[in-house]
JSON list of C-alpha atoms in Angstrom, two decimals:
[
{"chain": "A", "resi": 1, "resn": "MET", "atom": "CA", "xyz": [-17.02, 4.88, -2.57]},
{"chain": "A", "resi": 2, "resn": "SER", "atom": "CA", "xyz": [-18.34, 1.84, -0.73]},
{"chain": "A", "resi": 3, "resn": "ILE", "atom": "CA", "xyz": [-17.08, 0.79, 2.67]},
{"chain": "A", "resi": 4, "resn": "LEU", "atom": "CA", "xyz": [-16.12, -2.60, 1.23]},
{"chain": "A", "resi": 5, "resn": "SER", "atom": "CA", "xyz": [-13.95, -1.07, -1.47]},
{"chain": "A", "resi": 6, "resn": "GLU", "atom": "CA", "xyz": [-12.18, 0.97, 1.22]},
{"chain": "A", "resi": 7, "resn": "LEU", "atom": "CA", "xyz": [-11.53, -2.07, 3.42]},
{"chain": "A", "resi": 8, "resn": "LEU", "atom": "CA", "xyz": [-10.79, -4.80, 0.87]},
{"chain": "A", "resi": 9, "resn": "PRO", "atom": "CA", "xyz": [-7.57, -4.45, -1.15]},
{"chain": "A", "resi": 10, "resn": "PRO", "atom": "CA", "xyz": [-7.83, -5.89, -4.68]},
{"chain": "A", "resi": 11, "resn": "ALA", "atom": "CA", "xyz": [-4.90, -8.20, -3.85]},
{"chain": "A", "resi": 12, "resn": "ASN", "atom": "CA", "xyz": [-7.05, -9.88, -1.19]},
{"chain": "A", "resi": 13, "resn": "VAL", "atom": "CA", "xyz": [-9.48, -11.36, -3.72]},
{"chain": "A", "resi": 14, "resn": "LEU", "atom": "CA", "xyz": [-9.07, -15.08, -4.36]},
{"chain": "A", "resi": 15, "resn": "VAL", "atom": "CA", "xyz": [-11.03, -16.95, -7.03]},
{"chain": "A", "resi": 16, "resn": "ASP", "atom": "CA", "xyz": [-11.34, -20.56, -8.15]},
{"chain": "A", "resi": 17, "resn": "VAL", "atom": "CA", "xyz": [-10.34, -21.77, -4.69]},
{"chain": "A", "resi": 18, "resn": "GLU", "atom": "CA", "xyz": [-10.80, -25.47, -4.13]},
{"chain": "A", "resi": 19, "resn": "VAL", "atom": "CA", "xyz": [-11.65, -26.69, -0.63]},
{"chain": "A", "resi": 20, "resn": "ASN", "atom": "CA", "xyz": [-14.13, -29.31, 0.50]},
{"chain": "A", "resi": 21, "resn": "SER", "atom": "CA", "xyz": [-15.09, -28.12, 3.98]},
{"chain": "A", "resi": 22, "resn": "VAL", "atom": "CA", "xyz": [-15.47, -25.09, 6.21]},
{"chain": "A", "resi": 23, "resn": "LYS", "atom": "CA", "xyz": [-12.53, -26.37, 8.25]},
{"chain": "A", "resi": 24, "resn": "LYS", "atom": "CA", "xyz": [-10.26, -26.34, 5.18]},
{"chain": "A", "resi": 25, "resn": "LEU", "atom": "CA", "xyz": [-11.55, -22.91, 4.13]},
{"chain": "A", "resi": 26, "resn": "PHE", "atom": "CA", "xyz": [-10.88, -21.41, 7.57]},
{"chain": "A", "resi": 27, "resn": "GLU", "atom": "CA", "xyz": [-7.43, -23.05, 7.64]},
{"chain": "A", "resi": 28, "resn": "LEU", "atom": "CA", "xyz": [-6.68, -21.55, 4.22]},
{"chain": "A", "resi": 29, "resn": "MET", "atom": "CA", "xyz": [-7.74, -18.10, 5.37]},
{"chain": "A", "resi": 30, "resn": "GLY", "atom": "CA", "xyz": [-5.67, -18.47, 8.54]},
{"chain": "A", "resi": 31, "resn": "VAL", "atom": "CA", "xyz": [-2.61, -19.08, 6.37]},
{"chain": "A", "resi": 32, "resn": "PHE", "atom": "CA", "xyz": [-3.63, -16.24, 4.03]},
{"chain": "A", "resi": 33, "resn": "PHE", "atom": "CA", "xyz": [-3.88, -13.68, 6.85]},
{"chain": "A", "resi": 34, "resn": "GLU", "atom": "CA", "xyz": [-0.69, -15.02, 8.43]},
{"chain": "A", "resi": 35, "resn": "ASN", "atom": "CA", "xyz": [1.27, -14.62, 5.18]},
{"chain": "A", "resi": 36, "resn": "ARG", "atom": "CA", "xyz": [-0.26, -11.24, 4.33]},
{"chain": "A", "resi": 37, "resn": "TYR", "atom": "CA", "xyz": [-0.43, -9.58, 7.75]},
{"chain": "A", "resi": 38, "resn": "SER", "atom": "CA", "xyz": [1.75, -11.71, 10.07]},
{"chain": "A", "resi": 39, "resn": "LEU", "atom": "CA", "xyz": [-1.25, -12.80, 12.13]},
{"chain": "A", "resi": 40, "resn": "SER", "atom": "CA", "xyz": [-1.11, -16.22, 13.72]},
{"chain": "A", "resi": 41, "resn": "LYS", "atom": "CA", "xyz": [-3.00, -18.63, 11.50]},
{"chain": "A", "resi": 42, "resn": "ASP", "atom": "CA", "xyz": [-4.22, -20.44, 14.61]},
{"chain": "A", "resi": 43, "resn": "VAL", "atom": "CA", "xyz": [-5.61, -17.23, 16.13]},
{"chain": "A", "resi": 44, "resn": "VAL", "atom": "CA", "xyz": [-7.51, -16.46, 12.91]},
{"chain": "A", "resi": 45, "resn": "TYR", "atom": "CA", "xyz": [-8.80, -20.03, 12.55]},
{"chain": "A", "resi": 46, "resn": "GLN", "atom": "CA", "xyz": [-9.96, -20.27, 16.16]},
{"chain": "A", "resi": 47, "resn": "ALA", "atom": "CA", "xyz": [-11.58, -16.82, 16.13]},
{"chain": "A", "resi": 48, "resn": "LEU", "atom": "CA", "xyz": [-13.53, -17.56, 12.95]},
{"chain": "A", "resi": 49, "resn": "PHE", "atom": "CA", "xyz": [-14.81, -20.86, 14.32]},
{"chain": "A", "resi": 50, "resn": "ALA", "atom": "CA", "xyz": [-15.67, -19.33, 17.71]},
{"chain": "A", "resi": 51, "resn": "ARG", "atom": "CA", "xyz": [-17.78, -16.68, 15.98]},
{"chain": "A", "resi": 52, "resn": "GLU", "atom": "CA", "xyz": [-19.43, -19.23, 13.71]},
{"chain": "A", "resi": 53, "resn": "ARG", "atom": "CA", "xyz": [-20.47, -21.31, 16.75]},
{"chain": "A", "resi": 54, "resn": "LEU", "atom": "CA", "xyz": [-22.49, -18.29, 17.95]},
{"chain": "A", "resi": 55, "resn": "GLY", "atom": "CA", "xyz": [-24.60, -18.50, 14.80]},
{"chain": "A", "resi": 56, "resn": "SER", "atom": "CA", "xyz": [-24.14, -18.90, 11.09]},
{"chain": "A", "resi": 57, "resn": "THR", "atom": "CA", "xyz": [-22.77, -15.96, 9.14]},
{"chain": "A", "resi": 58, "resn": "MET", "atom": "CA", "xyz": [-24.50, -17.23, 5.99]},
{"chain": "A", "resi": 59, "resn": "LEU", "atom": "CA", "xyz": [-26.53, -14.41, 4.46]},
{"chain": "A", "resi": 60, "resn": "ALA", "atom": "CA", "xyz": [-29.25, -16.34, 2.66]},
{"chain": "A", "resi": 61, "resn": "LYS", "atom": "CA", "xyz": [-29.72, -19.83, 1.34]},
{"chain": "A", "resi": 62, "resn": "SER", "atom": "CA", "xyz": [-30.54, -18.55, -2.12]},
{"chain": "A", "resi": 63, "resn": "SER", "atom": "CA", "xyz": [-27.40, -16.46, -2.58]},
{"chain": "A", "resi": 64, "resn": "GLY", "atom": "CA", "xyz": [-24.73, -18.86, -1.34]},
{"chain": "A", "resi": 65, "resn": "TRP", "atom": "CA", "xyz": [-22.89, -15.90, 0.20]},
{"chain": "A", "resi": 66, "resn": "ALA", "atom": "CA", "xyz": [-21.50, -15.65, 3.72]},
{"chain": "A", "resi": 67, "resn": "MET", "atom": "CA", "xyz": [-19.53, -13.19, 5.82]},
{"chain": "A", "resi": 68, "resn": "PRO", "atom": "CA", "xyz": [-17.37, -15.05, 8.32]},
{"chain": "A", "resi": 69, "resn": "HIS", "atom": "CA", "xyz": [-15.98, -12.47, 10.71]},
{"chain": "A", "resi": 70, "resn": "ALA", "atom": "CA", "xyz": [-14.22, -12.32, 14.05]},
{"chain": "A", "resi": 71, "resn": "VAL", "atom": "CA", "xyz": [-12.76, -9.90, 16.55]},
{"chain": "A", "resi": 72, "resn": "ILE", "atom": "CA", "xyz": [-8.97, -10.16, 16.71]},
{"chain": "A", "resi": 73, "resn": "THR", "atom": "CA", "xyz": [-7.55, -8.26, 19.68]},
{"chain": "A", "resi": 74, "resn": "SER", "atom": "CA", "xyz": [-4.04, -7.96, 18.22]},
{"chain": "A", "resi": 75, "resn": "ILE", "atom": "CA", "xyz": [-5.04, -5.88, 15.18]},
{"chain": "A", "resi": 76, "resn": "SER", "atom": "CA", "xyz": [-5.77, -2.16, 14.96]},
{"chain": "A", "resi": 77, "resn": "GLU", "atom": "CA", "xyz": [-7.41, -2.02, 11.54]},
{"chain": "A", "resi": 78, "resn": "VAL", "atom": "CA", "xyz": [-10.03, -4.05, 9.68]},
{"chain": "A", "resi": 79, "resn": "LEU", "atom": "CA", "xyz": [-8.63, -6.80, 7.46]},
{"chain": "A", "resi": 80, "resn": "CYS", "atom": "CA", "xyz": [-10.70, -8.37, 4.69]},
{"chain": "A", "resi": 81, "resn": "GLY", "atom": "CA", "xyz": [-10.39, -11.16, 2.18]},
{"chain": "A", "resi": 82, "resn": "LEU", "atom": "CA", "xyz": [-12.85, -12.21, -0.52]},
{"chain": "A", "resi": 83, "resn": "VAL", "atom": "CA", "xyz": [-12.96, -15.86, -1.60]},
{"chain": "A", "resi": 84, "resn": "LEU", "atom": "CA", "xyz": [-14.86, -17.36, -4.51]},
{"chain": "A", "resi": 85, "resn": "LEU", "atom": "CA", "xyz": [-14.83, -21.15, -4.34]},
{"chain": "A", "resi": 86, "resn": "ARG", "atom": "CA", "xyz": [-14.72, -23.38, -7.40]},
{"chain": "A", "resi": 87, "resn": "ASN", "atom": "CA", "xyz": [-17.53, -25.47, -5.88]},
{"chain": "A", "resi": 88, "resn": "SER", "atom": "CA", "xyz": [-19.87, -24.63, -3.04]},
{"chain": "A", "resi": 89, "resn": "ILE", "atom": "CA", "xyz": [-19.45, -26.30, 0.35]},
{"chain": "A", "resi": 90, "resn": "VAL", "atom": "CA", "xyz": [-21.92, -27.07, 3.13]},
{"chain": "A", "resi": 91, "resn": "PHE", "atom": "CA", "xyz": [-21.43, -24.05, 5.34]},
{"chain": "A", "resi": 92, "resn": "ASP", "atom": "CA", "xyz": [-23.76, -24.32, 8.29]},
{"chain": "A", "resi": 93, "resn": "GLN", "atom": "CA", "xyz": [-25.71, -26.77, 10.41]},
{"chain": "A", "resi": 94, "resn": "ARG", "atom": "CA", "xyz": [-28.82, -26.29, 8.28]},
{"chain": "A", "resi": 95, "resn": "GLY", "atom": "CA", "xyz": [-26.95, -27.80, 5.34]},
{"chain": "A", "resi": 96, "resn": "TRP", "atom": "CA", "xyz": [-26.93, -24.54, 3.38]},
{"chain": "A", "resi": 97, "resn": "ARG", "atom": "CA", "xyz": [-24.22, -24.33, 0.76]},
{"chain": "A", "resi": 98, "resn": "ALA", "atom": "CA", "xyz": [-22.01, -21.32, 0.08]},
{"chain": "A", "resi": 99, "resn": "SER", "atom": "CA", "xyz": [-19.39, -20.43, -2.49]},
{"chain": "A", "resi": 100, "resn": "VAL", "atom": "CA", "xyz": [-18.74, -16.69, -1.98]},
{"chain": "A", "resi": 101, "resn": "PHE", "atom": "CA", "xyz": [-17.14, -15.59, 1.29]},
{"chain": "A", "resi": 102, "resn": "LEU", "atom": "CA", "xyz": [-16.18, -12.17, 2.59]},
{"chain": "A", "resi": 103, "resn": "PHE", "atom": "CA", "xyz": [-13.82, -12.67, 5.53]},
{"chain": "A", "resi": 104, "resn": "VAL", "atom": "CA", "xyz": [-13.66, -9.72, 7.90]},
{"chain": "A", "resi": 105, "resn": "LEU", "atom": "CA", "xyz": [-11.28, -9.52, 10.85]},
{"chain": "A", "resi": 106, "resn": "ILE", "atom": "CA", "xyz": [-12.02, -6.58, 13.10]},
{"chain": "A", "resi": 107, "resn": "PRO", "atom": "CA", "xyz": [-10.24, -4.93, 16.01]},
{"chain": "A", "resi": 108, "resn": "PRO", "atom": "CA", "xyz": [-12.22, -4.59, 19.25]},
{"chain": "A", "resi": 109, "resn": "SER", "atom": "CA", "xyz": [-12.88, -0.91, 18.50]},
{"chain": "A", "resi": 110, "resn": "TRP", "atom": "CA", "xyz": [-14.87, -1.94, 15.40]},
{"chain": "A", "resi": 111, "resn": "ARG", "atom": "CA", "xyz": [-17.20, -4.36, 17.15]},
{"chain": "A", "resi": 112, "resn": "ASP", "atom": "CA", "xyz": [-20.19, -2.02, 16.86]},
{"chain": "A", "resi": 113, "resn": "ARG", "atom": "CA", "xyz": [-19.48, -0.99, 13.27]},
{"chain": "A", "resi": 114, "resn": "VAL", "atom": "CA", "xyz": [-19.20, -4.37, 11.57]},
{"chain": "A", "resi": 115, "resn": "SER", "atom": "CA", "xyz": [-22.91, -4.12, 10.75]},
{"chain": "A", "resi": 116, "resn": "CYS", "atom": "CA", "xyz": [-22.08, -1.48, 8.10]},
{"chain": "A", "resi": 117, "resn": "VAL", "atom": "CA", "xyz": [-19.92, -4.00, 6.26]},
{"chain": "A", "resi": 118, "resn": "TYR", "atom": "CA", "xyz": [-22.51, -6.72, 6.75]},
{"chain": "A", "resi": 119, "resn": "ASN", "atom": "CA", "xyz": [-25.32, -4.54, 5.35]},
{"chain": "A", "resi": 120, "resn": "GLU", "atom": "CA", "xyz": [-23.36, -3.65, 2.23]},
{"chain": "A", "resi": 121, "resn": "TRP", "atom": "CA", "xyz": [-22.43, -7.32, 1.63]},
{"chain": "A", "resi": 122, "resn": "ARG", "atom": "CA", "xyz": [-26.05, -8.38, 2.25]},
{"chain": "A", "resi": 123, "resn": "LEU", "atom": "CA", "xyz": [-27.38, -5.83, -0.26]},
{"chain": "A", "resi": 124, "resn": "LEU", "atom": "CA", "xyz": [-25.06, -7.21, -2.92]},
{"chain": "A", "resi": 125, "resn": "SER", "atom": "CA", "xyz": [-26.07, -10.78, -2.11]},
{"chain": "A", "resi": 126, "resn": "GLU", "atom": "CA", "xyz": [-29.75, -9.94, -2.59]},
{"chain": "A", "resi": 127, "resn": "GLN", "atom": "CA", "xyz": [-29.23, -8.92, -6.23]},
{"chain": "A", "resi": 128, "resn": "LYS", "atom": "CA", "xyz": [-29.91, -12.05, -8.28]},
{"chain": "A", "resi": 129, "resn": "ASP", "atom": "CA", "xyz": [-28.03, -10.76, -11.33]},
{"chain": "A", "resi": 130, "resn": "VAL", "atom": "CA", "xyz": [-24.99, -9.94, -9.18]},
{"chain": "A", "resi": 131, "resn": "VAL", "atom": "CA", "xyz": [-25.01, -13.39, -7.57]},
{"chain": "A", "resi": 132, "resn": "GLU", "atom": "CA", "xyz": [-25.26, -15.11, -10.96]},
{"chain": "A", "resi": 133, "resn": "THR", "atom": "CA", "xyz": [-22.52, -12.98, -12.51]},
{"chain": "A", "resi": 134, "resn": "VAL", "atom": "CA", "xyz": [-20.14, -13.45, -9.58]},
{"chain": "A", "resi": 135, "resn": "GLU", "atom": "CA", "xyz": [-20.55, -17.24, -9.65]},
{"chain": "A", "resi": 136, "resn": "GLY", "atom": "CA", "xyz": [-19.16, -17.36, -13.18]},
{"chain": "A", "resi": 137, "resn": "MET", "atom": "CA", "xyz": [-16.13, -15.14, -12.63]},
{"chain": "A", "resi": 138, "resn": "ASP", "atom": "CA", "xyz": [-12.60, -16.52, -12.63]},
{"chain": "A", "resi": 139, "resn": "ASN", "atom": "CA", "xyz": [-10.49, -13.35, -12.57]},
{"chain": "A", "resi": 140, "resn": "PRO", "atom": "CA", "xyz": [-9.81, -11.66, -9.20]},
{"chain": "A", "resi": 141, "resn": "SER", "atom": "CA", "xyz": [-9.38, -8.20, -10.69]},
{"chain": "A", "resi": 142, "resn": "ALA", "atom": "CA", "xyz": [-12.57, -8.46, -12.75]},
{"chain": "A", "resi": 143, "resn": "LEU", "atom": "CA", "xyz": [-14.49, -9.70, -9.71]},
{"chain": "A", "resi": 144, "resn": "TYR", "atom": "CA", "xyz": [-13.27, -6.78, -7.61]},
{"chain": "A", "resi": 145, "resn": "GLN", "atom": "CA", "xyz": [-14.10, -4.25, -10.31]},
{"chain": "A", "resi": 146, "resn": "TYR", "atom": "CA", "xyz": [-17.53, -5.75, -10.92]},
{"chain": "A", "resi": 147, "resn": "LEU", "atom": "CA", "xyz": [-18.55, -5.81, -7.26]},
{"chain": "A", "resi": 148, "resn": "PHE", "atom": "CA", "xyz": [-17.40, -2.33, -6.44]},
{"chain": "A", "resi": 149, "resn": "HIS", "atom": "CA", "xyz": [-18.55, -0.72, -9.66]},
{"chain": "A", "resi": 150, "resn": "PHE", "atom": "CA", "xyz": [-21.96, -2.29, -8.99]},
{"chain": "A", "resi": 151, "resn": "SER", "atom": "CA", "xyz": [-22.08, -1.38, -5.30]},
{"chain": "A", "resi": 152, "resn": "SER", "atom": "CA", "xyz": [-21.25, 2.26, -5.97]},
{"chain": "A", "resi": 153, "resn": "ASN", "atom": "CA", "xyz": [-24.25, 2.72, -8.28]}
]
């Protein structure tokens, strides 16, 4: 079993999401985590932007995948959400576009272990056939099954 499949519940997969900016995407995810886990949407939004200011969490220009993540001191377990946008958005200062986002909120105790999640996500993003297949998916359950069936091989 992959670490991502352990941390990401199937219900936290969103597809065909329409936003036109990183700001709107981070606002949406703030509301998502607030509704799902009773976290303050403002805390989530601010933490994601603070981390992004340290450096882009975009994996590679060619994949269009990113892993926005942040430490949230008020949580005790890792919280994840996967978002597939309808259309890519400019994600970083280099002008690189992204459409597939794995959001990871971590407690302080996980600070040193987030690289395990990052490495698994990066390995998936480097597989051209996976990237192409994911871009065309419009069913959250099918996307979840595809990614975690693939990553366990």
